[in-house]
Structures are given as C-alpha cells and as structure tokens.
C-alpha cells in the first residue's frame, strides 16, 4: 500500500471534508480550550460541557490538516454523552493505539478512529492526531478543578 | 550587466552536489526547499573535513604553525565576504552564527543605545520572525513602537506607504530584501534614499536575497546587512553581519569574553577593535573556513547567472502552475520582481497533507507558516506550501512537483469536496 492509501483512507477524508460537531458551543457551563501546533500553525478550540459526571456536549472549531480535523471530528463522536470515566479510558486507549508499535484492540466507539492507526508510521503526523485529545485532557482537568484551562501545544 | 543564462551548465553543477544523487524509497530526491537551507557542494564539504584533518587549531591566540594557518584561513574568508557583498572594508564583516543572531546583535547593541521611549521602528508586514521578534523585544523594553507599511494586493511593498510612515521618530527600518514566503523583492536602494533623507538607518535582512542575486552594499547604500551562509551553499552555523564602520565603532560590544577585548583588568576591560569587538569566544572556525569555499563556488558561477537561472525557473513554474486547477498562488507574478519561490495553496487540501503526499514521490517542499505568522494572518491562511529553487534546480524537477500535486488532488478528490 502506498502512503496515500494507508494514510488517507476514505473514513479520514470523509471526516476531513465533513467534520462532525464543528463550530462554537454556546450556553452556560461551556468551557473552551485552545490547542495549537506551532510547527504548522494549526489551531483548534474545543468547547466542552461537563454535567453530572458526563460529557454532555462538545464541539470543535478548527482549521487544520486532514489528520487533525478527522481525529477531532471522530473524537467528538466517540465521546459525546459518555461518562467522564469512560472518556478517560477512551483517551488512554487512543494514546495507546497511536504510540504502540503493534495493532491495538479497540473498543466499539473506535469504529472510525481505528482508521488513524495508519498515521503511526509518520511520527510528525502523530502530533496532528493527538492535538484534539490533549486539548480534551486539559478541558477535563479544568472542568474538574475549576481552574482556567491553559493553551495546549503539540510540542 | 550582461547576463547569459547559458553560463549555468546545470548537469555539471548537479555533479558538484552529492546529495542530489540520493534516492528515497527508490525515488530520486527532488529538493525544492532551498529557501530553508541550500544543499552543499563537494568543495564545501571537503573544506570542513580538510580543516579538521590538517590544521585544526584555535585562532588569534597561538604562535604555532597550525594556529597561524587556521587564523590565516579564517581571516581570508572575511575578505572574500567583503568582496562578495561589495563592502569597502573587511573590518565591517562580523561573523555570527546565523542571520537571527546578526539581527539580534544590532537590536541589542545599536538598538538599546539609540532607541528610546516613543521612537518608531519600521518593519514590513512580511518579515521572518527573526527580523520581527528581536524588535518586538526591544520595543517592549524601551516603550518604542513598531510600524508597518502596507503591501499591495499582489504582495509588493507599497513605497508610498513607507514614505508616509517615515517621521521624526523613525529611527530604523529593518526589512527583508526578499520575502521567504512571497518571493517579493524589496527595492532596498529606494528605501535607503527615503530613509536617509529622514535621518533613519536601514538594516537589510538579506537571508533570502544574498544567496540568490548579486549584492553590493555600497550601491544599496544600506547601513546593516544580515545573512546566513547555510542558505548559500555554505555550512550551518555561520551568519554574517555587515555594518558601516561608523555605526559599528559607536556601538557597545555584544557579548563579553575572549577575543572581544584588547585589555582586561580585575574590574574593567577595553573592547577590541572591529571586527573582533563583536566576536566573543572561539568562533565556528571550520564552518567559517568552509564558507569561504561556498563564496568561491558561487563567485565562479557568477551571481548574475544564478539570478538569471532562477528567473527562468520562476517563469517556467508560473507557466506549469497555470495549467493546474484549483490553485491559489501568492506574491508577485512577474519573475523579475520575485525570487525563485512559489508559494501556493490547493483547494480543499491542507498544506501539511500536500507536503506529505508529494514527499512520497521524493519531492521535498516546505509547508506551514514559514516563520511568518503575522503575514499568514494577513493573507487569511493557516499556511502555504512553498517550493523554492537554487542553482541546481531543473525544470524537470518542477514537472515532477506538478505531477505530484496532481496526484494529491486525486487522493483528496475521491470524496466530493466543499
Ligand atoms: C527572510 C529570512 N530572514 C531570516 C531568516 C533566518 O535565518 P537563520 O535561521 O539562518 O537565522 C530566514 C531563514 O529562514 C529567512 O528566510
């Protein structure tokens, strides 16, 4: 398989061209966190609403590359409505999937996210895929502690 | 000056650059990122190794043969650089580690001494971060102000706007001679006339221009010129600051240490003469010496020929790119008004993805903000893809880039876009 087939799978391009849960989330108790990739200048803002121990709603506003946009879009679909506890599990599963050399068994929420396994072979792009997730971690931390979120960078 | 493009014998030149023979996954390397750093000819690579093999010694401080040879070879390069940029005096040529350090040197010595509260520093909107952030730091420290003239719609500098902004408070214009993003060539001689009539001095960021066209600081009539050897066939780790001797003499030293002093007591020192006043500590001896080989190499080709070759390539690229659908080009179109770079975006494909797909075919281009984030914001893009050329670039390589770009369009095309 050439890189283009391996990396730019149909699922990824679909999420890139029609990202889910895009835009600004308005209303009470919505917190926002910025994430940037200083290497390429990509920026995203994550809007997050955590209520009763659940991620009740979230959205992303971004202008990024295909990997970054697709990862963010798939992430929102996988975690919306899930308990914070489950979300934390999914975050660590996703990180395992991106960091480990082997194929990782993935939960059902990863139906689309699995397509990002192809990114593993391209270390610079792993950062693109992880940025939304690292931004989410900061959002959850902030929601739990009440502290203002910091800007997240890939470096 | 009479320019004869035939003077560039591309096949012979390519033989001089061993890296151009490299294959990546069975594909020949197509190196189109010379604006980031150029490749190095054998003469330069050999000069580094010859120094370490034959006469490695510290300079300016030994009476033994090796030290004398090293000192002689090192100082000879200063003279070569003086000649290469048409400077009147080699005492005005200061070695730094890159363009960035050369600009910081001026901001931290001349700037700290001469810029005060309310003074204005004029920059262009297309400066590289290395000719922007040092001035931001200085302005913060001194409560001075940065002012920016306008660009025209096609990315040229609006001289009228420069003239309008020049005022009694404008102490320095620090400006690039060639934009690393748009390729725009800035008319430095005209800017210097306007500036000097106003009592303003001019620092030229020559990082992109000096490697690609003939340079004569006396014709430009600028006050400072900064550039990097690694972008002009030389090794990394060597930058040049040229400045008018009256200015350099009046500036306080930059860093303190060995070599930059003429006498030291327990509680004070007397700074050394030019140029060593600004060269504290053991310099990058090997790479300065190899920079001399790079200067010789380029001088032999002739900088007017290098420029003519790149104008030809730009014109060719412009024609090839016009055959592509869905491409936005940035910067001036006229090859005479720009350097050998093409900055572009393709509809529906992020530059990061573009860079990766063409890399698969061995084509190396730069993608991203090119250390020019304010310009990217002004252009309302996250980044661009940039192909940049040098003496060893061929039209065939531009064809290969364009083929690879079409392939990227295919990859991204199979889901309905936008
Ligand atoms: C216009 C311009 N100025 C300054 C620099 C900085 O050069 P260096 O990184 O060698 O200090 C560059 C290099 O990318 C450049 O293109």
Coordinates of C-alpha atoms and ligand atoms in Angstrom, one line a residue:
Chain A
X1 CA 0.0 0.0 0.0
X2 CA 1.2 3.4 -0.8
X3 CA 1.2 6.1 1.8
X4 CA -1.8 7.8 0.2
X5 CA -3.9 4.6 0.6
X6 CA -2.6 3.9 4.0
X7 CA -2.9 7.3 5.5
X8 CA -5.7 9.0 3.6
X9 CA -8.4 6.3 4.0
X10 CA -11.9 7.0 2.9
X11 CA -13.1 7.4 6.5
X12 CA -10.4 10.0 7.3
X13 CA -11.2 12.0 4.2
X14 CA -14.9 11.9 4.9
X15 CA -14.4 13.4 8.4
X16 CA -12.0 15.9 6.9
X17 CA -14.4 17.1 4.4
X18 CA -17.5 16.9 6.6
X19 CA -16.3 17.3 10.2
X20 CA -18.9 16.4 12.9
X21 CA -19.7 18.7 15.8
X22 CA -17.9 21.7 14.3
X23 CA -18.4 25.2 15.5
X24 CA -18.8 27.1 18.7
X25 CA -20.9 25.7 21.5
X26 CA -22.8 28.5 23.3
X27 CA -24.6 28.5 26.6
X28 CA -23.9 28.1 30.4
X29 CA -21.2 26.0 31.7
X30 CA -19.4 25.7 28.5
X31 CA -15.6 25.9 28.8
X32 CA -13.2 26.4 25.9
X33 CA -9.7 25.3 25.5
X34 CA -7.2 26.3 22.7
X35 CA -4.8 23.9 21.1
X36 CA -2.0 24.8 18.7
X37 CA 0.6 23.1 16.6
X38 CA 3.5 25.6 16.5
X39 CA 5.1 23.6 13.7
X40 CA 2.4 24.2 11.1
X41 CA 0.3 26.9 12.8
X42 CA -2.8 24.8 13.1
X43 CA -5.2 25.9 15.7
X44 CA -8.3 24.5 17.3
X45 CA -10.7 25.5 20.0
X46 CA -12.5 22.8 22.0
X47 CA -15.9 23.7 23.6
X48 CA -16.8 21.3 26.4
X49 CA -19.8 20.9 28.7
X50 CA -19.4 18.5 31.6
X51 CA -22.5 17.9 33.6
X52 CA -23.3 15.2 36.3
X53 CA -20.1 13.4 35.5
X54 CA -20.8 13.2 31.8
X55 CA -19.5 15.0 28.7
X56 CA -23.0 16.2 27.8
X57 CA -21.9 18.2 24.8
X58 CA -18.8 19.3 23.0
X59 CA -17.8 20.8 19.7
X60 CA -14.6 21.9 17.9
X61 CA -13.7 24.9 15.9
X62 CA -10.7 24.3 13.8
X63 CA -8.7 24.9 10.7
X64 CA -6.3 22.0 10.5
X65 CA -4.9 19.3 8.3
X66 CA -6.8 16.2 7.4
X67 CA -5.4 14.1 10.2
X68 CA -6.0 16.8 12.8
X69 CA -9.5 17.6 11.6
X70 CA -10.5 14.0 11.2
X71 CA -9.1 13.0 14.6
X72 CA -11.1 15.8 16.3
X73 CA -14.3 15.0 14.4
X74 CA -14.1 11.3 15.3
X75 CA -13.2 12.1 18.9
X76 CA -16.3 14.2 19.3
X77 CA -18.5 11.4 18.0
X78 CA -16.8 8.8 20.2
X79 CA -17.2 10.7 23.5
X80 CA -20.3 12.8 23.3
X81 CA -22.7 11.7 26.0
X82 CA -20.2 9.4 27.7
X83 CA -19.3 9.4 31.3
X84 CA -16.1 11.2 32.2
X85 CA -14.7 7.9 33.5
X86 CA -15.4 6.3 30.1
X87 CA -13.9 9.2 28.3
X88 CA -10.7 8.9 30.3
X89 CA -10.5 5.3 29.3
X90 CA -11.0 6.1 25.7
X91 CA -8.3 8.8 25.8
X92 CA -5.8 6.3 27.1
X93 CA -6.8 3.7 24.6
X94 CA -6.4 6.2 21.8
X95 CA -3.0 7.2 23.0
X96 CA -2.0 3.5 23.3
X97 CA -3.2 3.0 19.7
X98 CA -1.1 5.9 18.4
X99 CA 2.0 5.2 20.5
X100 CA 2.4 1.4 20.5
X101 CA 4.1 -0.4 17.7
X102 CA 1.5 -3.1 17.5
X103 CA -2.1 -3.1 16.4
X104 CA -4.2 -2.4 19.5
X105 CA -7.6 -3.9 20.2
X106 CA -10.0 -1.1 20.1
X107 CA -13.5 -0.6 21.7
X108 CA -16.6 -0.3 19.6
X109 CA -16.5 3.5 20.0
X110 CA -13.4 3.4 17.8
X111 CA -15.2 2.3 14.6
X112 CA -13.9 5.3 12.7
X113 CA -10.9 6.2 14.9
X114 CA -9.3 2.9 14.0
X115 CA -8.6 4.4 10.6
X116 CA -6.0 6.7 12.3
X117 CA -3.7 3.7 13.0
X118 CA -2.1 4.3 9.6
X119 CA -0.8 7.6 11.0
X120 CA 1.6 5.7 13.3
X121 CA 4.2 5.3 10.7
X122 CA 4.5 9.1 10.2
X123 CA 5.8 10.5 13.5
X124 CA 5.3 14.2 12.6
X125 CA 1.7 13.4 11.9
X126 CA 1.0 11.6 15.2
X127 CA 1.1 15.1 16.8
X128 CA -1.6 16.2 14.5
X129 CA -3.8 13.3 15.6
X130 CA -3.1 13.8 19.3
X131 CA -3.7 17.5 19.5
X132 CA -7.5 17.3 19.9
X133 CA -7.1 14.6 22.5
X134 CA -4.5 16.6 24.5
X135 CA -6.8 19.6 24.3
X136 CA -9.6 17.4 25.7
X137 CA -7.5 16.3 28.6
X138 CA -6.8 19.9 29.5
X139 CA -10.6 20.6 29.2
X140 CA -11.5 17.8 31.6
X141 CA -8.8 18.8 34.0
X142 CA -10.2 22.3 34.0
X143 CA -13.8 21.1 34.4
X144 CA -12.8 19.0 37.4
X145 CA -10.6 21.6 39.2
X146 CA -12.5 24.7 38.2
X147 CA -9.1 26.3 37.2
X148 CA -8.8 28.2 33.9
X149 CA -7.6 26.0 31.1
X150 CA -4.1 26.6 29.6
X151 CA -3.3 26.6 25.9
X152 CA -2.2 23.2 24.7
X153 CA 0.6 22.7 22.2
X154 CA 1.9 19.7 20.4
X155 CA 5.5 20.4 21.5
Chain B
X1 CA 25.1 44.0 -16.7
X2 CA 25.1 41.4 -19.5
X3 CA 23.6 38.2 -18.3
X4 CA 24.0 34.9 -20.2
X5 CA 21.8 32.2 -18.8
X6 CA 23.7 29.6 -20.8
X7 CA 26.6 30.2 -18.3
X8 CA 24.8 27.8 -15.9
X9 CA 25.6 24.3 -17.0
X10 CA 23.1 22.5 -14.9
X11 CA 24.4 19.0 -15.4
X12 CA 27.9 19.9 -14.3
X13 CA 26.6 21.8 -11.3
X14 CA 24.4 18.9 -10.2
X15 CA 27.6 16.7 -10.2
X16 CA 29.0 19.0 -7.5
X17 CA 26.2 18.3 -5.0
X18 CA 26.5 14.6 -3.9
X19 CA 23.1 14.7 -2.0
X20 CA 21.2 15.2 -5.3
X21 CA 22.1 11.6 -6.2
X22 CA 20.2 10.3 -3.2
X23 CA 17.2 8.1 -3.7
X24 CA 14.3 7.9 -1.2
X25 CA 12.4 4.7 -1.4
X26 CA 13.6 4.2 -4.9
X27 CA 12.6 7.7 -6.0
X28 CA 15.2 10.4 -6.9
X29 CA 15.3 13.2 -4.4
X30 CA 13.7 16.4 -5.8
X31 CA 14.9 19.0 -3.4
X32 CA 12.7 22.1 -3.6
X33 CA 13.4 23.6 -0.2
X34 CA 16.5 25.6 -0.8
X35 CA 15.0 28.7 0.8
X36 CA 15.1 26.8 4.1
X37 CA 18.6 25.7 3.6
X38 CA 20.6 25.0 0.5
X39 CA 22.5 21.8 -0.4
X40 CA 26.3 21.9 -0.2
X41 CA 28.8 21.3 -3.0
X42 CA 31.7 18.9 -2.5
X43 CA 34.2 21.8 -2.2
X44 CA 32.4 23.0 0.9
X45 CA 32.0 19.5 2.5
X46 CA 35.7 18.9 1.8
X47 CA 36.8 22.2 3.2
X48 CA 35.3 21.3 6.6
X49 CA 37.0 17.9 6.7
X50 CA 40.3 19.3 5.5
X51 CA 40.4 21.8 8.3
X52 CA 39.9 19.1 10.9
X53 CA 42.3 16.7 9.3
X54 CA 45.1 19.2 8.5
X55 CA 45.2 22.4 10.6
X56 CA 42.6 22.2 13.4
X57 CA 43.7 24.8 16.0
X58 CA 42.2 27.8 17.8
X59 CA 42.7 31.1 16.1
X60 CA 44.1 34.5 17.2
X61 CA 45.9 33.0 20.1
X62 CA 48.7 30.8 19.2
X63 CA 52.1 31.2 17.6
X64 CA 52.4 27.7 16.5
X65 CA 52.0 26.8 12.8
X66 CA 48.6 25.2 12.9
X67 CA 47.1 28.2 14.7
X68 CA 48.7 30.5 12.2
X69 CA 47.3 28.6 9.3
X70 CA 43.9 28.4 10.8
X71 CA 43.9 32.1 11.6
X72 CA 45.0 33.0 8.1
X73 CA 42.4 30.8 6.5
X74 CA 39.7 32.2 8.8
X75 CA 40.5 35.8 8.2
X76 CA 40.8 35.2 4.4
X77 CA 37.1 34.4 4.4
X78 CA 36.3 37.8 5.9
X79 CA 38.0 39.4 2.9
X80 CA 36.1 37.1 0.5
X81 CA 32.8 38.1 2.0
X82 CA 33.7 41.8 1.9
X83 CA 34.3 41.4 -1.8
X84 CA 31.2 39.3 -2.4
X85 CA 28.9 42.0 -1.0
X86 CA 30.9 44.9 -2.3
X87 CA 31.8 46.3 1.2
X88 CA 34.6 48.9 1.4
X89 CA 36.4 47.3 4.4
X90 CA 36.7 43.8 5.8
X91 CA 36.7 45.2 9.4
X92 CA 33.0 45.7 8.8
X93 CA 32.3 42.0 8.3
X94 CA 31.3 40.3 11.6
X95 CA 30.8 36.5 11.9
X96 CA 27.8 35.4 13.9
X97 CA 26.0 32.0 14.0
X98 CA 23.2 33.0 11.6
X99 CA 21.0 35.8 10.3
X100 CA 19.0 35.7 13.5
X101 CA 22.0 36.3 15.7
X102 CA 23.2 39.1 13.4
X103 CA 19.8 40.9 13.7
X104 CA 19.7 40.4 17.5
X105 CA 23.2 41.8 17.7
X106 CA 22.0 45.1 16.2
X107 CA 18.8 45.2 18.2
X108 CA 20.7 44.6 21.5
X109 CA 23.6 47.0 20.9
X110 CA 22.7 49.7 18.4
X111 CA 19.0 49.4 19.4
X112 CA 19.5 49.6 23.1
X113 CA 21.7 52.6 22.7
X114 CA 19.7 54.5 20.2
X115 CA 16.0 53.6 20.6
X116 CA 14.1 55.4 23.3
X117 CA 10.5 55.8 24.5
X118 CA 8.1 56.8 21.7
X119 CA 10.7 56.1 18.9
X120 CA 9.5 54.1 15.9
X121 CA 10.9 51.0 14.3
X122 CA 9.6 50.3 10.8
X123 CA 9.3 46.7 9.6
X124 CA 7.5 45.3 6.7
X125 CA 4.4 43.0 7.1
X126 CA 6.3 40.1 5.6
X127 CA 9.3 39.8 8.0
X128 CA 10.5 36.5 9.1
X129 CA 10.1 36.0 12.9
X130 CA 13.8 36.6 13.2
X131 CA 13.5 40.2 11.9
X132 CA 10.4 40.8 14.0
X133 CA 10.7 39.3 17.4
X134 CA 14.0 41.0 18.3
X135 CA 12.4 44.3 17.5
X136 CA 9.3 43.4 19.5
X137 CA 11.5 42.7 22.5
X138 CA 13.4 45.9 22.1
X139 CA 10.2 47.9 21.7
X140 CA 8.8 46.4 24.8
X141 CA 11.9 47.2 26.8
X142 CA 12.1 50.8 25.5
X143 CA 8.4 51.6 25.2
X144 CA 9.1 52.1 21.5
X145 CA 6.6 51.5 18.7
X146 CA 6.7 49.1 15.7
X147 CA 5.1 50.5 12.5
X148 CA 4.3 48.6 9.3
X149 CA 3.9 49.9 5.8
X150 CA 1.3 48.3 3.5
X151 CA 1.6 45.6 0.9
X152 CA -0.1 45.9 -2.5
X153 CA -2.7 43.3 -3.4
X154 CA -0.1 41.2 -5.3
X155 CA 2.4 41.3 -2.4
X156 CA 4.8 44.1 -3.3
X157 CA 5.8 46.7 -0.8
X158 CA 4.0 50.0 -1.2
X159 CA 6.7 52.6 -1.2
X160 CA 4.3 55.4 -0.8
X161 CA 3.2 53.9 2.4
X162 CA 6.9 53.7 3.6
X163 CA 7.2 57.4 2.8
X164 CA 4.0 58.3 4.6
X165 CA 5.0 56.5 7.7
X166 CA 8.5 57.9 7.9
X167 CA 8.6 60.6 10.6
X168 CA 10.9 62.3 13.1
X169 CA 10.6 59.4 15.4
X170 CA 11.5 56.7 12.9
X171 CA 15.0 55.6 13.9
X172 CA 15.4 52.4 11.9
X173 CA 13.8 50.5 9.1
X174 CA 14.6 46.7 9.4
X175 CA 13.4 45.0 6.3
X176 CA 13.8 41.9 4.2
X177 CA 15.3 42.2 0.7
X178 CA 13.4 39.1 -0.5
X179 CA 10.4 37.6 1.2
X180 CA 10.9 33.9 2.1
X181 CA 7.1 33.4 1.6
X182 CA 6.1 35.5 -1.3
X183 CA 9.4 35.9 -3.1
X184 CA 8.8 39.6 -3.3
X185 CA 12.0 41.6 -4.0
X186 CA 12.0 44.8 -2.0
X187 CA 13.6 47.9 -3.6
X188 CA 16.2 48.5 -0.9
X189 CA 18.1 51.3 -2.7
X190 CA 15.0 53.4 -2.9
X191 CA 14.0 52.7 0.7
X192 CA 17.5 53.7 1.8
X193 CA 17.2 57.0 -0.1
X194 CA 13.9 57.8 1.6
X195 CA 15.2 56.7 5.0
X196 CA 18.5 58.6 4.9
X197 CA 16.7 61.8 3.8
X198 CA 14.8 61.3 7.0
X199 CA 17.8 60.6 9.2
X200 CA 16.7 56.9 9.5
X201 CA 19.1 54.0 9.2
X202 CA 18.3 50.8 7.3
X203 CA 19.0 47.2 8.3
X204 CA 18.5 44.7 5.5
X205 CA 17.6 41.1 6.2
X206 CA 19.5 39.5 3.3
X207 CA 18.9 35.9 4.3
X208 CA 17.0 35.2 1.0
X209 CA 18.5 37.8 -1.3
X210 CA 22.2 37.5 -0.8
X211 CA 22.2 33.8 -1.8
X212 CA 20.2 34.4 -5.0
X213 CA 21.3 37.7 -6.6
X214 CA 24.3 40.0 -6.8
X215 CA 24.7 42.2 -3.7
X216 CA 26.6 45.4 -3.4
X217 CA 26.1 47.2 -0.1
X218 CA 27.6 50.4 -1.4
X219 CA 25.1 50.6 -4.3
X220 CA 22.2 49.7 -2.0
X221 CA 23.6 52.2 0.5
X222 CA 22.1 50.3 3.4
X223 CA 23.6 50.5 6.9
X224 CA 23.5 46.9 8.1
X225 CA 23.1 43.7 6.1
X226 CA 22.5 40.3 7.8
X227 CA 22.6 36.9 6.0
X228 CA 23.3 33.1 6.6
X229 CA 25.9 31.0 4.8
X230 CA 23.8 27.8 5.1
X231 CA 21.3 29.2 2.5
X232 CA 24.1 29.8 0.0
X233 CA 25.9 26.5 -0.4
X234 CA 27.8 27.0 2.9
X235 CA 27.6 25.1 6.2
X236 CA 25.2 25.7 9.0
X237 CA 26.4 27.8 11.9
X238 CA 27.8 30.8 10.1
X239 CA 26.0 34.1 9.7
X240 CA 27.3 37.5 8.6
X241 CA 26.6 40.9 9.9
X242 CA 27.9 43.7 7.8
X243 CA 27.6 47.2 9.1
X244 CA 29.0 50.7 8.3
X245 CA 32.2 51.1 10.3
X246 CA 31.0 54.5 11.9
X247 CA 28.0 52.7 13.3
X248 CA 29.8 49.6 14.4
X249 CA 32.5 51.7 16.1
X250 CA 29.9 53.7 18.1
X251 CA 28.0 50.5 19.2
X252 CA 28.7 48.9 22.6
X253 CA 30.1 45.3 22.4
X254 CA 27.6 42.5 22.2
X255 CA 28.7 39.5 24.2
X256 CA 31.7 39.6 26.6
X257 CA 34.5 37.1 26.7
X258 CA 37.7 36.2 25.0
X259 CA 38.8 37.7 21.7
X260 CA 36.4 40.7 22.0
X261 CA 38.8 42.6 24.4
X262 CA 42.1 44.3 23.9
X263 CA 42.9 44.6 27.6
X264 CA 41.3 43.4 30.8
X265 CA 41.7 44.3 34.5
X266 CA 40.0 42.8 37.5
X267 CA 37.2 45.4 37.3
X268 CA 37.1 46.6 33.7
X269 CA 38.0 45.9 30.1
X270 CA 38.8 47.8 26.9
X271 CA 37.0 46.3 23.9
X272 CA 38.9 45.1 20.9
X273 CA 38.9 46.8 17.6
X274 CA 36.5 45.9 14.8
X275 CA 35.5 43.3 13.8
X276 CA 36.6 41.2 16.8
X277 CA 34.8 43.6 19.3
X278 CA 31.7 41.7 18.3
X279 CA 33.1 38.2 18.2
X280 CA 33.4 36.9 21.7
X281 CA 34.8 33.4 22.3
X282 CA 36.0 30.7 19.9
X283 CA 34.1 31.1 16.7
X284 CA 32.8 28.4 14.3
X285 CA 36.3 28.1 12.7
X286 CA 35.7 25.1 10.5
X287 CA 32.4 26.3 9.1
X288 CA 33.7 29.9 8.5
X289 CA 36.6 28.4 6.5
X290 CA 34.2 26.2 4.5
X291 CA 32.0 29.3 3.9
X292 CA 35.0 30.7 2.0
X293 CA 34.7 27.7 -0.3
X294 CA 31.0 28.4 -0.8
X295 CA 31.7 32.0 -1.7
X296 CA 34.4 30.9 -4.2
X297 CA 31.9 28.4 -5.7
X298 CA 29.1 31.0 -6.1
X299 CA 31.5 33.7 -7.4
X300 CA 32.8 31.3 -10.0
X301 CA 29.3 30.6 -11.2
X302 CA 28.6 34.4 -11.1
X303 CA 25.6 35.7 -9.0
X304 CA 24.1 37.3 -12.1
X305 CA 24.0 33.9 -13.7
X306 CA 22.4 32.4 -10.6
X307 CA 19.8 35.0 -10.6
X308 CA 19.1 34.5 -14.4
X309 CA 18.7 30.8 -13.9
X310 CA 16.2 31.3 -11.1
X311 CA 14.2 33.9 -13.2
X312 CA 14.0 31.2 -15.9
X313 CA 12.8 28.6 -13.4
X314 CA 10.2 31.0 -11.9
X315 CA 8.8 31.8 -15.3
X316 CA 8.7 28.0 -16.1
X317 CA 7.0 27.3 -12.8
X318 CA 4.5 30.0 -13.3
X319 CA 3.5 28.5 -16.7
X320 CA 3.3 25.0 -15.3
X321 CA 1.2 26.1 -12.3
X322 CA -1.3 27.9 -14.5
X323 CA -2.1 24.5 -16.0
X324 CA -3.3 23.2 -12.6
X325 CA -6.9 23.6 -11.4
X326 CA -7.8 25.0 -8.0
X327 CA -4.5 26.5 -7.1
X328 CA -4.0 29.9 -5.4
X329 CA -0.6 31.5 -5.9
X330 CA 0.7 34.1 -3.5
X331 CA 3.1 37.0 -4.2
X332 CA 4.1 38.9 -7.4
X333 CA 3.7 37.1 -10.7
X334 CA 6.5 38.8 -12.7
X335 CA 9.6 36.6 -12.3
X336 CA 11.8 39.7 -12.5
X337 CA 10.1 41.0 -9.3
X338 CA 10.5 37.9 -7.2
X339 CA 12.9 35.3 -6.1
X340 CA 12.9 31.6 -7.0
X341 CA 10.0 30.6 -4.8
X342 CA 6.4 29.6 -5.5
X343 CA 4.0 29.8 -2.5
X344 CA 0.6 28.3 -3.0
X345 CA -2.4 26.5 -1.7
X346 CA -4.7 24.0 -3.4
X347 CA -8.4 24.0 -2.8
X348 CA -9.5 21.5 -0.2
X349 CA -6.1 20.2 0.7
X350 CA -4.2 21.4 3.7
X351 CA -0.6 22.3 3.1
X352 CA 0.5 19.7 5.6
X353 CA -1.2 17.0 3.7
X354 CA 0.2 18.3 0.4
X355 CA 3.7 18.2 1.8
X356 CA 3.3 14.7 2.9
X357 CA 1.8 13.4 -0.4
X358 CA 4.5 14.9 -2.6
X359 CA 7.2 13.6 -0.2
X360 CA 6.0 10.2 -1.2
X361 CA 7.4 10.9 -4.6
X362 CA 10.7 12.2 -3.2
X363 CA 9.7 15.8 -3.6
X364 CA 10.8 18.0 -0.7
X365 CA 8.8 21.2 -0.2
X366 CA 8.2 23.3 2.9
X367 CA 4.7 23.7 4.3
X368 CA 3.3 25.7 7.1
X369 CA 3.7 29.3 8.2
X370 CA 7.4 29.7 7.2
X371 CA 8.1 31.7 10.4
X372 CA 5.8 34.4 9.1
X373 CA 2.7 34.1 11.2
X374 CA 1.6 37.7 11.0
X375 CA 1.8 37.6 7.2
X376 CA -0.2 34.3 7.2
X377 CA -2.9 36.1 9.3
X378 CA -2.9 39.0 6.9
X379 CA -3.3 36.6 3.9
X380 CA -6.0 34.7 6.0
X381 CA -4.4 31.3 5.6
X382 CA -3.1 28.9 8.1
X383 CA -0.1 28.2 6.0
X384 CA 1.1 27.7 2.5
X385 CA 3.1 25.2 0.5
X386 CA 6.3 26.6 -0.8
X387 CA 8.7 25.3 -3.5
X388 CA 12.0 27.1 -3.7
X389 CA 14.8 26.8 -6.2
X390 CA 18.5 27.2 -6.4
X391 CA 21.4 26.9 -8.9
X392 CA 21.0 23.1 -9.1
X393 CA 17.2 23.1 -9.7
X394 CA 16.0 21.9 -13.0
X395 CA 12.7 22.5 -15.0
X396 CA 12.3 18.7 -14.9
X397 CA 12.1 18.9 -11.1
X398 CA 9.3 21.4 -11.4
X399 CA 7.5 19.0 -13.7
X400 CA 7.8 16.3 -11.0
X401 CA 6.4 18.6 -8.4
X402 CA 3.4 19.4 -10.6
X403 CA 2.8 15.7 -11.3
X404 CA 2.9 15.0 -7.5
X405 CA 0.5 17.8 -6.9
X406 CA -1.9 16.4 -9.4
X407 CA -1.7 13.1 -7.6
X408 CA -2.6 14.8 -4.3
X409 CA -5.6 16.2 -6.0
X410 CA -6.6 12.7 -7.0
X411 CA -6.2 11.4 -3.4
X412 CA -8.3 14.2 -2.0
X413 CA -10.7 14.2 -4.8
X414 CA -12.5 10.9 -4.3
X415 CA -14.9 12.3 -1.8
X416 CA -16.9 15.3 -3.0
X417 CA -15.2 18.4 -1.7
X418 CA -16.6 21.7 -0.4
Ligands
LIG1 C1 13.9 36.2 5.2 C2 14.6 35.4 6.3 N1 15.2 36.0 7.3 C3 15.8 35.4 8.3 C4 15.9 34.0 8.3 C5 16.6 33.3 9.5 O1 17.8 32.7 9.1 P1 18.6 31.9 10.2 O2 17.6 30.8 10.6 O3 19.7 31.3 9.4 O4 19.0 32.8 11.3 C6 15.4 33.3 7.2 C7 15.5 31.8 7.2 O5 14.6 31.0 7.1 C8 14.7 34.0 6.2 O6 14.2 33.3 5.2

